[in-house]
Short mmCIF file of C-alpha atoms in Angstrom, two decimals:
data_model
loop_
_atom_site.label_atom_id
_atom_site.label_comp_id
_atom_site.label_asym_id
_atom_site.label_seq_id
_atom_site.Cartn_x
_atom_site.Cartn_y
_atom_site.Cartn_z
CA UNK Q 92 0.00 0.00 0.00
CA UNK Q 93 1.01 3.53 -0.98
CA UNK Q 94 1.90 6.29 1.39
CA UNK Q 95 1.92 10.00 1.57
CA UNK Q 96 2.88 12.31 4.35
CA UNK Q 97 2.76 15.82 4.19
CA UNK Q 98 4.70 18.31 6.53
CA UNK Q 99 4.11 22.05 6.81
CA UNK Q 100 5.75 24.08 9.35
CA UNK Q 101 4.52 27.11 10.22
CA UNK Q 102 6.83 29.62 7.50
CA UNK Q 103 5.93 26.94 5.03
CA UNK Q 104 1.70 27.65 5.79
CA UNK Q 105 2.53 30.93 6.03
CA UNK Q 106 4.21 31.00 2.11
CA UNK Q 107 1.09 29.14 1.36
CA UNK Q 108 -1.44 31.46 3.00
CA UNK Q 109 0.24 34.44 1.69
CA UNK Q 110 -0.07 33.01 -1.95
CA UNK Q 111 -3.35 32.08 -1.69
CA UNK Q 112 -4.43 35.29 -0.68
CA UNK Q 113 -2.38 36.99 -3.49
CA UNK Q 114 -4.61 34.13 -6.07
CA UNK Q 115 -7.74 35.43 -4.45
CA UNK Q 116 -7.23 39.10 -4.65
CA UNK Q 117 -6.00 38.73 -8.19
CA UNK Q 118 -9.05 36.37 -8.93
CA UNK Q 119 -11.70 38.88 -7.38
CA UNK Q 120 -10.05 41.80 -9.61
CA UNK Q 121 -9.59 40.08 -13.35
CA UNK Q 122 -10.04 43.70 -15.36
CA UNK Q 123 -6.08 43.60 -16.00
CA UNK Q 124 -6.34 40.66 -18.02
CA UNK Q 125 -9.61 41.41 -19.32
CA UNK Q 126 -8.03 44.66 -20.62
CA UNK Q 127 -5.23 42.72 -22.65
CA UNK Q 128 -7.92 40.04 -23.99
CA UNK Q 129 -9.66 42.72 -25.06
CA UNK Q 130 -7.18 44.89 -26.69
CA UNK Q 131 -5.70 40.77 -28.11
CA UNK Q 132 -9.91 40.53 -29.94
CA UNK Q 133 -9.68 44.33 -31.39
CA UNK Q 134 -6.44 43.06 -33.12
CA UNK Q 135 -7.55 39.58 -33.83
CA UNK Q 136 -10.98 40.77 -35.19
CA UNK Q 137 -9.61 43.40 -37.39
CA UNK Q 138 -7.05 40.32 -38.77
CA UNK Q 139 -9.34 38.31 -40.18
CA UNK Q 140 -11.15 41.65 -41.96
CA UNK Q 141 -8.19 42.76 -43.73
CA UNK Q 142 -6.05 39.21 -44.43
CA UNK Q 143 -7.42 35.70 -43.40
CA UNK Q 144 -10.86 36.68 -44.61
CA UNK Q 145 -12.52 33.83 -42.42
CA UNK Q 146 -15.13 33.77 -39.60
CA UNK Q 147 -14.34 32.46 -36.27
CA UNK Q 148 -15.15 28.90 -36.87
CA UNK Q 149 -12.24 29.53 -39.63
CA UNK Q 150 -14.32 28.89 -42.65
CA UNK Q 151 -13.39 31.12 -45.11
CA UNK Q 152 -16.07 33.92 -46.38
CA UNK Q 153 -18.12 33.14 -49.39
CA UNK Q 154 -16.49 35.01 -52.62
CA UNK Q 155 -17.90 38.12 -53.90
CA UNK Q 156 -20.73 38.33 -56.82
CA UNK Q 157 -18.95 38.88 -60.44
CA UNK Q 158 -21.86 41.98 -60.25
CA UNK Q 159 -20.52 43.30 -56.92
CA UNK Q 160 -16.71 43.02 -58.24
CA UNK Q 161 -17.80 44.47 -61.14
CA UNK Q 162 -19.55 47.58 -58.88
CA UNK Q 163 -17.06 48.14 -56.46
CA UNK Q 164 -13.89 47.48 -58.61
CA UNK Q 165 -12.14 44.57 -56.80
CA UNK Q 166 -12.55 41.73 -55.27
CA UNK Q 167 -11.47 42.56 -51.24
CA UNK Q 168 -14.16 41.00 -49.08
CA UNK Q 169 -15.78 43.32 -46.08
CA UNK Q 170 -13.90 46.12 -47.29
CA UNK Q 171 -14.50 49.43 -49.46
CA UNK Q 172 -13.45 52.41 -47.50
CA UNK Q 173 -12.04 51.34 -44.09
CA UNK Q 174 -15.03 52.48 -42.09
CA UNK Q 175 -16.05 48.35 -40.92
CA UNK Q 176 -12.53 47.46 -39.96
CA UNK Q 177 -11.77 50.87 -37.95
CA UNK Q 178 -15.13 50.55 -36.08
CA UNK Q 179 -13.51 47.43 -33.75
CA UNK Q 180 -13.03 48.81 -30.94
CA UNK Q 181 -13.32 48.31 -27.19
CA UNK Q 182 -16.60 48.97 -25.99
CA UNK Q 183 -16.16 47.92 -22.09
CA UNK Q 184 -13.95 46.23 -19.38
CA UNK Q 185 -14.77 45.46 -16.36
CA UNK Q 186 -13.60 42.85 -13.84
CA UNK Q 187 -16.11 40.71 -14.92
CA UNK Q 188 -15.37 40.63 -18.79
CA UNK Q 189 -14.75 42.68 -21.40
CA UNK Q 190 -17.16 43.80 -24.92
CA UNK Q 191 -15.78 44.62 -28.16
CA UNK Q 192 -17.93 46.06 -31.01
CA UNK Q 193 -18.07 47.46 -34.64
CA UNK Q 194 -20.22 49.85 -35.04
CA UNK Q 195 -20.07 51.07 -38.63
CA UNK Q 196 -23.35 51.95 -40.49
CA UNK Q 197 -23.33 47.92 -41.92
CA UNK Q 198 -21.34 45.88 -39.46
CA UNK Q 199 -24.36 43.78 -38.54
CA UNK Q 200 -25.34 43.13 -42.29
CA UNK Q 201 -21.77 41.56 -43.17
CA UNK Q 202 -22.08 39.92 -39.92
CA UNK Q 203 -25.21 38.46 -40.22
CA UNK Q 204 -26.10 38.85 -43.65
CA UNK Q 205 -29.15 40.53 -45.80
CA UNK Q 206 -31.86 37.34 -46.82
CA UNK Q 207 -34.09 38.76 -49.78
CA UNK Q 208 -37.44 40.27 -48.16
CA UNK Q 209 -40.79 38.43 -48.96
CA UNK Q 210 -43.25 40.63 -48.33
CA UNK Q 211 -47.34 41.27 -49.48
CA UNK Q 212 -46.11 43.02 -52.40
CA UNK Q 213 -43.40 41.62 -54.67
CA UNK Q 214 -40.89 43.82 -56.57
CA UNK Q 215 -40.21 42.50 -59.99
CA UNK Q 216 -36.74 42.82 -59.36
CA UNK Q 217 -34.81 41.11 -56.88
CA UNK Q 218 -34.34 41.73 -53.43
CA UNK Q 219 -30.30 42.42 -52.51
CA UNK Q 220 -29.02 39.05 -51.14
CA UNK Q 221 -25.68 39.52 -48.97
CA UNK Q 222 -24.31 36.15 -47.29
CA UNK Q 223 -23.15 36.66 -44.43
CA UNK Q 224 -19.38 36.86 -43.65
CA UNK Q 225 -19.18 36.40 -39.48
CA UNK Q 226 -15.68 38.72 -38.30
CA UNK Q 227 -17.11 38.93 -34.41
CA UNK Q 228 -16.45 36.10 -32.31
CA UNK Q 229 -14.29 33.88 -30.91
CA UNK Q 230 -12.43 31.43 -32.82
CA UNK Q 231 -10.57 28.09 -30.79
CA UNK Q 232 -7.42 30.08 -31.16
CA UNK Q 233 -9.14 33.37 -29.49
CA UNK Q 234 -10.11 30.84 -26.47
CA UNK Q 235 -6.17 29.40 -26.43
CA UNK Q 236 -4.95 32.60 -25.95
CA UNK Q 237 -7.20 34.34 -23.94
CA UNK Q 238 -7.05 31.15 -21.49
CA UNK Q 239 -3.42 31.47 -21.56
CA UNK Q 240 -3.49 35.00 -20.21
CA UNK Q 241 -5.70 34.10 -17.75
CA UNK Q 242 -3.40 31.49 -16.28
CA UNK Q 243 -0.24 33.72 -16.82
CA UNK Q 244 -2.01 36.46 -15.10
CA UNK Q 245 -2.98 34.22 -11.79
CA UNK Q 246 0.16 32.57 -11.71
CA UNK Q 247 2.43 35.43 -11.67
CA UNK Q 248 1.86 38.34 -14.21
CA UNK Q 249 -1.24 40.35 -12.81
CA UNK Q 250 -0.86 43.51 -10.71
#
């Protein structure tokens, strides 16, 4: 039969309590990290806008229309002037947890997409049909590195 003994003297508990309270405080107070994750999705977010050109799940978006090419000139997915990819920003941190957010005029349409409208009365010509092209979110990478923080931050690297 296996045995284990375990001494601690009375510097060694207080090491121990000392630490533990230092894991606590840092636990109670995670808006540090939560800063840094955030700041981590702004970058992350505006990535996969202006080079992987893939949703969180990492599929990659569907291609542009040869029509929309054609209108805006070239073939550069979820961008024409900037405005969607400088709208990422941080919208709140708190110890709790952080928000981010893009808030250009048609953020939610290229994140969600536009489904052709089926109303009472029908126009003879089609309805606009955008698929959408997810850039919020967090992708298994996002959670890696974001956990990693975490754990670097309670271990040793927090306040």
């Amino acid at each position: 039969m296996a045995e284990v003994k375990i001494e601690i003297d009375a510097m060694g508990l207080a090491v121990l309590n000392r630490r533990l309270n230092k894991l606590l405080h840092k636990a109670k107070n995670l808006e540090p990290v939560w800063e840094d994750a955030a700041d981590y999705m702004v970058r992350s977010t505006v990535n996969r806008i202006l080079r992987t050109k893939t949703g969180p799940d990492g599929e990659r978006w569907a291609a542009l229309s040869d029509l929309t090419i054609q209108l805006k000139g070239h073939d550069r997915q979820l961008f024409e002037s900037g405005d969607l990819y400088r709208s990422v920003h941080v919208e709140d941190v708190s110890k709790e947890g952080f928000a981010i957010a893009a808030d250009s005029d048609h953020a939610s349409f290229m994140q969600d997409g536009v489904n052709t409208v089926r109303g009472k009365y029908r126009s003879k010509k089609p309805s606009p049909q955008v698929p959408a092209r997810p850039f919020m979110g967090f992708s298994d990478q996002n959670v890696r590195e974001i956990s990693k923080m975490l754990r670097e931050y309670l271990a040793e690297g927090g306040d």
